[in-house]
PDB file of C-alpha atoms and ligand atoms in Angstrom:
ATOM      1  CA  UNK U   1    -111.472 108.248 -28.984  1.00 41.00           C
ATOM      2  CA  UNK U   2    -110.157 105.034 -27.799  1.00 45.00           C
ATOM      3  CA  UNK U   3    -111.751 103.566 -24.670  1.00 49.00           C
ATOM      4  CA  UNK U   4    -110.371 103.572 -21.428  1.00 49.00           C
ATOM      5  CA  UNK U   5    -109.574  99.555 -20.473  1.00 47.00           C
ATOM      6  CA  UNK U   6    -111.613  98.097 -17.316  1.00 49.00           C
ATOM      7  CA  UNK U   7    -110.330  97.109 -13.923  1.00 45.00           C
ATOM      8  CA  UNK U   8    -112.228  93.655 -15.716  1.00 47.00           C
ATOM      9  CA  UNK U   9    -111.300  93.611 -19.468  1.00 46.00           C
ATOM     10  CA  UNK U  10    -107.342  93.385 -18.037  1.00 44.00           C
ATOM     11  CA  UNK U  11    -107.982  91.115 -16.115  1.00 43.00           C
ATOM     12  CA  UNK U  12    -108.894  88.946 -18.847  1.00 44.00           C
ATOM     13  CA  UNK U  13    -106.057  90.159 -20.809  1.00 43.00           C
ATOM     14  CA  UNK U  14    -103.968  88.822 -17.679  1.00 42.00           C
ATOM     15  CA  UNK U  15    -105.370  85.543 -17.714  1.00 41.00           C
ATOM     16  CA  UNK U  16    -105.580  85.048 -21.925  1.00 42.00           C
ATOM     17  CA  UNK U  17    -101.528  85.598 -22.050  1.00 41.00           C
ATOM     18  CA  UNK U  18    -100.908  83.378 -18.906  1.00 42.00           C
ATOM     19  CA  UNK U  19    -103.099  80.708 -20.213  1.00 39.00           C
ATOM     20  CA  UNK U  20    -101.815  81.192 -24.000  1.00 39.00           C
ATOM     21  CA  UNK U  21     -97.796  81.326 -22.235  1.00 41.00           C
ATOM     22  CA  UNK U  22     -98.629  78.176 -20.371  1.00 44.00           C
ATOM     23  CA  UNK U  23    -100.336  76.519 -23.696  1.00 59.00           C
ATOM     24  CA  UNK U  24    -102.901  74.316 -21.893  1.00 64.00           C
ATOM     25  CA  UNK U  25    -105.474  76.149 -23.572  1.00 62.00           C
ATOM     26  CA  UNK U  26    -103.618  76.490 -27.352  1.00 60.00           C
ATOM     27  CA  UNK U  27    -103.583  72.333 -27.983  1.00 57.00           C
ATOM     28  CA  UNK U  28    -105.833  70.842 -30.354  1.00 58.00           C
ATOM     29  CA  UNK U  29    -106.764  66.879 -29.972  1.00 62.00           C
ATOM     30  CA  UNK U  30    -106.562  66.547 -33.152  1.00 65.00           C
ATOM     31  CA  UNK U  31    -105.757  65.915 -35.780  1.00 69.00           C
ATOM     32  CA  UNK U  32    -103.492  62.829 -34.255  1.00 87.00           C
ATOM     33  CA  UNK U  33     -99.864  62.741 -34.882  1.00 93.00           C
ATOM     34  CA  UNK U  34     -98.335  59.837 -35.408  1.00 96.00           C
ATOM     35  CA  UNK U  35     -93.916  59.239 -34.154  1.00 97.00           C
ATOM     36  CA  UNK U  36     -91.202  56.799 -34.307  1.00 98.00           C
ATOM     37  CA  UNK U  37     -88.862  57.440 -32.082  1.00 98.00           C
ATOM     38  CA  UNK U  38     -85.587  55.296 -31.972  1.00 98.00           C
ATOM     39  CA  UNK U  39     -82.293  54.979 -29.888  1.00 98.00           C
ATOM     40  CA  UNK U  40     -80.766  52.651 -27.270  1.00 98.00           C
ATOM     41  CA  UNK U  41     -80.627  52.703 -23.909  1.00 98.00           C
ATOM     42  CA  UNK U  42     -77.574  51.338 -22.017  1.00 98.00           C
ATOM     43  CA  UNK U  43     -77.976  49.917 -18.330  1.00 98.00           C
ATOM     44  CA  UNK U  44     -75.461  49.813 -16.741  1.00 98.00           C
ATOM     45  CA  UNK U  45     -74.741  47.910 -13.683  1.00 97.00           C
ATOM     46  CA  UNK U  46     -71.320  47.665 -12.852  1.00 94.00           C
ATOM     47  CA  UNK U  47     -68.048  50.439 -12.635  1.00 94.00           C
ATOM     48  CA  UNK U  48     -67.799  53.931 -11.245  1.00 95.00           C
ATOM     49  CA  UNK U  49     -70.033  55.245 -13.952  1.00 96.00           C
ATOM     50  CA  UNK U  50     -72.894  52.644 -12.971  1.00 98.00           C
ATOM     51  CA  UNK U  51     -76.605  54.328 -13.843  1.00 98.00           C
ATOM     52  CA  UNK U  52     -78.642  51.296 -12.444  1.00 98.00           C
ATOM     53  CA  UNK U  53     -78.315  50.562  -8.860  1.00 97.00           C
ATOM     54  CA  UNK U  54     -80.012  47.803  -6.545  1.00 96.00           C
ATOM     55  CA  UNK U  55     -82.048  49.486  -4.164  1.00 97.00           C
ATOM     56  CA  UNK U  56     -84.356  46.682  -3.000  1.00 97.00           C
ATOM     57  CA  UNK U  57     -84.404  42.646  -3.017  1.00 97.00           C
ATOM     58  CA  UNK U  58     -86.267  40.115  -1.233  1.00 96.00           C
ATOM     59  CA  UNK U  59     -85.214  36.797   0.182  1.00 95.00           C
ATOM     60  CA  UNK U  60     -86.751  35.033  -3.146  1.00 94.00           C
ATOM     61  CA  UNK U  61     -84.356  36.878  -5.437  1.00 93.00           C
ATOM     62  CA  UNK U  62     -81.409  34.078  -6.151  1.00 91.00           C
ATOM     63  CA  UNK U  63     -83.778  30.935  -5.184  1.00 95.00           C
ATOM     64  CA  UNK U  64     -86.195  31.551  -7.833  1.00 95.00           C
ATOM     65  CA  UNK U  65     -86.048  31.405 -11.522  1.00 95.00           C
ATOM     66  CA  UNK U  66     -87.394  34.813 -12.311  1.00 95.00           C
ATOM     67  CA  UNK U  67     -84.824  36.057  -9.535  1.00 95.00           C
ATOM     68  CA  UNK U  68     -88.232  36.962  -8.086  1.00 97.00           C
ATOM     69  CA  UNK U  69     -88.248  40.329  -5.619  1.00 97.00           C
ATOM     70  CA  UNK U  70     -85.221  42.561  -6.701  1.00 97.00           C
ATOM     71  CA  UNK U  71     -86.161  46.646  -7.830  1.00 98.00           C
ATOM     72  CA  UNK U  72     -83.434  48.557  -9.430  1.00 98.00           C
ATOM     73  CA  UNK U  73     -83.700  52.074  -9.996  1.00 98.00           C
ATOM     74  CA  UNK U  74     -82.201  53.524 -13.277  1.00 98.00           C
ATOM     75  CA  UNK U  75     -80.929  56.792 -15.286  1.00 98.00           C
ATOM     76  CA  UNK U  76     -79.958  55.592 -18.309  1.00 98.00           C
ATOM     77  CA  UNK U  77     -78.561  56.996 -21.261  1.00 98.00           C
ATOM     78  CA  UNK U  78     -80.838  56.533 -24.449  1.00 98.00           C
ATOM     79  CA  UNK U  79     -78.479  57.481 -27.617  1.00 98.00           C
ATOM     80  CA  UNK U  80     -78.921  57.348 -31.054  1.00 98.00           C
ATOM     81  CA  UNK U  81     -76.318  54.770 -32.057  1.00 98.00           C
ATOM     82  CA  UNK U  82     -75.542  51.536 -30.282  1.00 98.00           C
ATOM     83  CA  UNK U  83     -72.124  52.837 -28.649  1.00 97.00           C
ATOM     84  CA  UNK U  84     -72.449  55.184 -25.129  1.00 97.00           C
ATOM     85  CA  UNK U  85     -70.561  57.673 -27.171  1.00 97.00           C
ATOM     86  CA  UNK U  86     -73.394  58.564 -29.727  1.00 98.00           C
ATOM     87  CA  UNK U  87     -75.596  61.394 -29.370  1.00 98.00           C
ATOM     88  CA  UNK U  88     -77.154  61.488 -26.597  1.00 98.00           C
ATOM     89  CA  UNK U  89     -81.181  62.205 -26.630  1.00 98.00           C
ATOM     90  CA  UNK U  90     -81.996  61.645 -23.507  1.00 98.00           C
ATOM     91  CA  UNK U  91     -82.883  59.536 -20.156  1.00 98.00           C
ATOM     92  CA  UNK U  92     -84.794  56.391 -18.933  1.00 98.00           C
ATOM     93  CA  UNK U  93     -85.754  57.465 -15.594  1.00 98.00           C
ATOM     94  CA  UNK U  94     -87.590  54.997 -13.054  1.00 98.00           C
ATOM     95  CA  UNK U  95     -87.530  51.497 -12.020  1.00 98.00           C
ATOM     96  CA  UNK U  96     -87.700  48.324 -13.143  1.00 98.00           C
ATOM     97  CA  UNK U  97     -88.445  45.196 -11.248  1.00 98.00           C
ATOM     98  CA  UNK U  98     -87.730  41.246 -11.756  1.00 98.00           C
ATOM     99  CA  UNK U  99     -91.758  40.579 -11.120  1.00 98.00           C
ATOM    100  CA  UNK U 100     -91.994  36.734 -11.781  1.00 97.00           C
ATOM    101  CA  UNK U 101     -91.214  33.675 -10.016  1.00 96.00           C
ATOM    102  CA  UNK U 102     -90.799  31.415 -13.332  1.00 96.00           C
ATOM    103  CA  UNK U 103     -88.757  33.732 -15.531  1.00 95.00           C
ATOM    104  CA  UNK U 104     -86.837  36.939 -16.267  1.00 95.00           C
ATOM    105  CA  UNK U 105     -89.979  38.853 -16.476  1.00 97.00           C
ATOM    106  CA  UNK U 106     -89.460  42.681 -15.411  1.00 98.00           C
ATOM    107  CA  UNK U 107     -92.027  45.131 -14.321  1.00 98.00           C
ATOM    108  CA  UNK U 108     -90.495  48.111 -16.342  1.00 98.00           C
ATOM    109  CA  UNK U 109     -91.688  51.642 -14.817  1.00 98.00           C
ATOM    110  CA  UNK U 110     -90.138  54.850 -16.042  1.00 98.00           C
ATOM    111  CA  UNK U 111     -89.852  57.734 -17.938  1.00 98.00           C
ATOM    112  CA  UNK U 112     -88.487  58.556 -20.949  1.00 98.00           C
ATOM    113  CA  UNK U 113     -87.092  62.055 -20.731  1.00 98.00           C
ATOM    114  CA  UNK U 114     -85.921  63.678 -23.738  1.00 98.00           C
ATOM    115  CA  UNK U 115     -83.462  66.419 -24.031  1.00 98.00           C
ATOM    116  CA  UNK U 116     -82.966  67.152 -28.263  1.00 97.00           C
ATOM    117  CA  UNK U 117     -84.381  69.121 -30.403  1.00 95.00           C
ATOM    118  CA  UNK U 118     -88.163  69.318 -30.317  1.00 95.00           C
ATOM    119  CA  UNK U 119     -88.373  66.574 -28.534  1.00 97.00           C
ATOM    120  CA  UNK U 120     -86.284  68.095 -25.779  1.00 98.00           C
ATOM    121  CA  UNK U 121     -88.058  68.518 -22.302  1.00 98.00           C
ATOM    122  CA  UNK U 122     -90.552  66.228 -23.433  1.00 97.00           C
ATOM    123  CA  UNK U 123     -91.329  62.341 -21.432  1.00 98.00           C
ATOM    124  CA  UNK U 124     -93.580  59.438 -22.458  1.00 98.00           C
ATOM    125  CA  UNK U 125     -94.306  56.875 -19.716  1.00 98.00           C
ATOM    126  CA  UNK U 126     -94.377  53.255 -20.116  1.00 98.00           C
ATOM    127  CA  UNK U 127     -95.398  50.892 -17.968  1.00 98.00           C
ATOM    128  CA  UNK U 128     -94.833  46.729 -18.927  1.00 98.00           C
ATOM    129  CA  UNK U 129     -93.680  43.461 -18.865  1.00 98.00           C
ATOM    130  CA  UNK U 130     -90.323  42.732 -20.511  1.00 98.00           C
ATOM    131  CA  UNK U 131     -89.127  39.400 -20.426  1.00 97.00           C
ATOM    132  CA  UNK U 132     -85.080  40.195 -21.251  1.00 95.00           C
ATOM    133  CA  UNK U 133     -84.731  36.744 -22.280  1.00 93.00           C
ATOM    134  CA  UNK U 134     -86.748  36.726 -25.249  1.00 97.00           C
ATOM    135  CA  UNK U 135     -85.640  38.396 -28.498  1.00 97.00           C
ATOM    136  CA  UNK U 136     -88.317  41.452 -28.682  1.00 98.00           C
ATOM    137  CA  UNK U 137     -90.404  42.306 -26.570  1.00 98.00           C
ATOM    138  CA  UNK U 138     -93.496  44.833 -26.098  1.00 98.00           C
ATOM    139  CA  UNK U 139     -94.039  47.318 -23.447  1.00 98.00           C
ATOM    140  CA  UNK U 140     -97.178  50.176 -23.199  1.00 98.00           C
ATOM    141  CA  UNK U 141     -96.632  53.668 -23.832  1.00 98.00           C
ATOM    142  CA  UNK U 142     -99.200  55.009 -21.377  1.00 98.00           C
ATOM    143  CA  UNK U 143     -98.774  58.815 -21.605  1.00 97.00           C
ATOM    144  CA  UNK U 144     -96.581  61.610 -22.353  1.00 96.00           C
ATOM    145  CA  UNK U 145     -96.045  64.983 -21.674  1.00 95.00           C
ATOM    146  CA  UNK U 146     -94.962  68.519 -24.067  1.00 94.00           C
ATOM    147  CA  UNK U 147     -94.462  67.352 -27.201  1.00 94.00           C
ATOM    148  CA  UNK U 148     -96.273  63.935 -26.606  1.00 95.00           C
ATOM    149  CA  UNK U 149     -98.816  65.294 -24.658  1.00 92.00           C
ATOM    150  CA  UNK U 150    -102.065  62.188 -24.916  1.00 92.00           C
ATOM    151  CA  UNK U 151     -99.648  59.576 -25.863  1.00 96.00           C
ATOM    152  CA  UNK U 152    -100.446  55.709 -26.282  1.00 96.00           C
ATOM    153  CA  UNK U 153     -98.290  53.282 -27.906  1.00 98.00           C
ATOM    154  CA  UNK U 154     -95.905  50.720 -27.926  1.00 98.00           C
ATOM    155  CA  UNK U 155     -92.243  50.647 -27.747  1.00 98.00           C
ATOM    156  CA  UNK U 156     -90.349  47.146 -28.738  1.00 98.00           C
ATOM    157  CA  UNK U 157     -86.921  46.310 -26.988  1.00 98.00           C
ATOM    158  CA  UNK U 158     -84.739  44.087 -28.436  1.00 98.00           C
ATOM    159  CA  UNK U 159     -81.550  43.104 -26.490  1.00 98.00           C
ATOM    160  CA  UNK U 160     -78.153  44.259 -29.016  1.00 98.00           C
ATOM    161  CA  UNK U 161     -75.313  43.649 -26.885  1.00 97.00           C
ATOM    162  CA  UNK U 162     -75.200  42.299 -23.252  1.00 95.00           C
ATOM    163  CA  UNK U 163     -72.142  41.568 -20.832  1.00 95.00           C
ATOM    164  CA  UNK U 164     -73.031  38.220 -18.895  1.00 91.00           C
ATOM    165  CA  UNK U 165     -69.989  39.506 -16.375  1.00 94.00           C
ATOM    166  CA  UNK U 166     -71.594  42.559 -15.247  1.00 93.00           C
ATOM    167  CA  UNK U 167     -75.309  42.157 -16.417  1.00 92.00           C
ATOM    168  CA  UNK U 168     -74.429  45.182 -18.805  1.00 97.00           C
ATOM    169  CA  UNK U 169     -76.880  45.734 -21.276  1.00 97.00           C
ATOM    170  CA  UNK U 170     -77.345  48.015 -24.522  1.00 98.00           C
ATOM    171  CA  UNK U 171     -81.012  47.658 -25.883  1.00 98.00           C
ATOM    172  CA  UNK U 172     -82.151  49.251 -29.268  1.00 98.00           C
ATOM    173  CA  UNK U 173     -85.895  49.896 -29.109  1.00 98.00           C
ATOM    174  CA  UNK U 174     -87.939  51.252 -31.461  1.00 98.00           C
ATOM    175  CA  UNK U 175     -90.922  53.671 -30.147  1.00 98.00           C
ATOM    176  CA  UNK U 176     -93.928  54.164 -31.747  1.00 98.00           C
ATOM    177  CA  UNK U 177     -96.955  56.701 -30.474  1.00 98.00           C
ATOM    178  CA  UNK U 178    -100.041  58.136 -31.332  1.00 96.00           C
ATOM    179  CA  UNK U 179    -100.381  61.570 -30.144  1.00 94.00           C
ATOM    180  CA  UNK U 180    -101.975  65.049 -29.680  1.00 89.00           C
ATOM    181  CA  UNK U 181    -100.846  68.236 -32.293  1.00 80.00           C
ATOM    182  CA  UNK U 182    -100.205  70.576 -29.282  1.00 66.00           C
TER     183      UNK U 182
HETATM  184  C1  NAG B 201     -66.661  57.313 -16.173  1.00 85.06           C
HETATM  185  O1  NAG B 201     -66.666  58.697 -16.022  1.00 85.06           O
HETATM  186  C2  NAG B 201     -65.948  59.811 -16.352  1.00 85.06           C
HETATM  187  C3  NAG B 201     -66.295  60.949 -16.443  1.00 85.06           C
HETATM  188  O2  NAG B 201     -67.349  60.720 -17.793  1.00 85.06           O
HETATM  189  C4  NAG B 201     -64.870  59.341 -17.526  1.00 85.06           C
HETATM  190  O3  NAG B 201     -63.728  59.466 -17.367  1.00 85.06           O
HETATM  191  C5  NAG B 201     -64.416  57.947 -16.981  1.00 85.06           C
HETATM  192  O4  NAG B 201     -63.974  57.364 -18.046  1.00 85.06           O
HETATM  193  C6  NAG B 201     -65.955  56.998 -17.159  1.00 85.06           C
HETATM  194  N1  NAG B 201     -65.373  55.406 -16.417  1.00 85.06           N
HETATM  195  C7  NAG B 201     -65.299  54.314 -16.830  1.00 85.06           C
HETATM  196  C8  NAG B 201     -65.015  52.947 -16.589  1.00 85.06           C
HETATM  197  O5  NAG B 201     -66.451  54.284 -18.255  1.00 85.06           O
HETATM  198  C1  NAG B 202     -79.010  34.300  -1.805  1.00 85.06           C
HETATM  199  O1  NAG B 202     -78.748  35.167  -1.543  1.00 85.06           O
HETATM  200  C2  NAG B 202     -78.485  36.005   0.257  1.00 85.06           C
HETATM  201  C3  NAG B 202     -78.154  37.327   0.311  1.00 85.06           C
HETATM  202  O2  NAG B 202     -78.663  38.406  -0.260  1.00 85.06           O
HETATM  203  C4  NAG B 202     -77.659  34.841   0.749  1.00 85.06           C
HETATM  204  O3  NAG B 202     -77.271  34.932   1.854  1.00 85.06           O
HETATM  205  C5  NAG B 202     -78.011  33.185   0.411  1.00 85.06           C
HETATM  206  O4  NAG B 202     -76.740  32.338   0.959  1.00 85.06           O
HETATM  207  C6  NAG B 202     -78.055  33.345  -1.103  1.00 85.06           C
HETATM  208  N1  NAG B 202     -78.029  31.812  -2.133  1.00 85.06           N
HETATM  209  C7  NAG B 202     -78.024  31.424  -2.649  1.00 85.06           C
HETATM  210  C8  NAG B 202     -79.144  29.998  -2.836  1.00 85.06           C
HETATM  211  O5  NAG B 202     -76.994  31.658  -2.845  1.00 85.06           O
HETATM  212  C1  NAG B 203     -83.211  72.039 -23.887  1.00 85.06           C
HETATM  213  O1  NAG B 203     -84.403  72.682 -23.085  1.00 85.06           O
HETATM  214  C2  NAG B 203     -83.321  72.851 -22.313  1.00 85.06           C
HETATM  215  C3  NAG B 203     -84.422  73.704 -21.187  1.00 85.06           C
HETATM  216  O2  NAG B 203     -85.248  74.901 -21.875  1.00 85.06           O
HETATM  217  C4  NAG B 203     -82.249  74.183 -22.250  1.00 85.06           C
HETATM  218  O3  NAG B 203     -81.362  74.951 -21.089  1.00 85.06           O
HETATM  219  C5  NAG B 203     -80.909  73.176 -23.759  1.00 85.06           C
HETATM  220  O4  NAG B 203     -80.813  73.881 -24.140  1.00 85.06           O
HETATM  221  C6  NAG B 203     -82.083  72.680 -24.188  1.00 85.06           C
HETATM  222  N1  NAG B 203     -81.556  71.651 -25.526  1.00 85.06           N
HETATM  223  C7  NAG B 203     -81.898  71.562 -26.184  1.00 85.06           C
HETATM  224  C8  NAG B 203     -80.690  70.589 -27.433  1.00 85.06           C
HETATM  225  O5  NAG B 203     -81.850  72.285 -26.953  1.00 85.06           O
HETATM  226  C1  NAG B 204     -68.058  42.239 -18.760  1.00 85.06           C
HETATM  227  O1  NAG B 204     -67.842  43.356 -17.559  1.00 85.06           O
HETATM  228  C2  NAG B 204     -66.573  42.880 -16.801  1.00 85.06           C
HETATM  229  C3  NAG B 204     -67.197  42.955 -15.625  1.00 85.06           C
HETATM  230  O2  NAG B 204     -67.215  44.519 -15.482  1.00 85.06           O
HETATM  231  C4  NAG B 204     -65.422  43.889 -17.006  1.00 85.06           C
HETATM  232  O3  NAG B 204     -64.029  43.177 -16.379  1.00 85.06           O
HETATM  233  C5  NAG B 204     -65.316  43.299 -18.943  1.00 85.06           C
HETATM  234  O4  NAG B 204     -64.593  44.102 -19.714  1.00 85.06           O
HETATM  235  C6  NAG B 204     -65.952  43.395 -20.031  1.00 85.06           C
HETATM  236  N1  NAG B 204     -66.567  42.866 -21.159  1.00 85.06           N
HETATM  237  C7  NAG B 204     -67.050  43.832 -21.917  1.00 85.06           C
HETATM  238  C8  NAG B 204     -66.845  42.930 -23.247  1.00 85.06           C
HETATM  239  O5  NAG B 204     -67.111  45.011 -22.178  1.00 85.06           O
END
């Protein structure tokens, strides 16, 4: 004889169903996964399709070597190849600010928001110092969501091309992360 489900067991089933759909209870802390991402970041300041805009500027921005005190908001495309017309894989959304009085040293605080393949909808959070005139810059990956839950790692940026008139730049990024196996 089949037992009649009680109100309590129906409640438990609903709870398990909700938890299963949300997926918060079924991820594992290990084994860890390692992911290496490679893409190009397009910082477009000029023209009708600018993706980075100056939102604040202090009085010292044009009197210090570091252009100290300027804040830019970006929604910059991330593409597979160096050309803007190559496949779009996500966007870099956030802020960078000239945080050094001595040289062009940026504070980068942004999310990479991925829109392709298994990474679709996932993010990585970046917080770092970006000395844009050096050949190689390293920034921290401080967290992640979705595919990249519990992420930690670092991003290495190298300028791929730069237009010194407009300030537009293409930066090649290699991002190395260790994250949970969800
Ligand atoms: C700006 O974007 C529009 C729409 O994608 C495109 O048609 C146009 O060519 C772009 N302009 C420039 C200067 O890139
Ligand atoms: C700095 O910029 C301000 C406005 O943003 C301008 O009034 C001033 O002349 C500039 N100073 C120099 C040294 O370029
Ligand atoms: C990414 O996810 C969004 C929302 O679920 C969906 O609309 C879109 O088609 C997906 N894109 C790819 C390339 O899978
Ligand atoms: C560099 O930027 C200037 C100003 O926006 C533009 O006129 C010029 O065509 C750009 N050069 C290249 C090589 O894209």
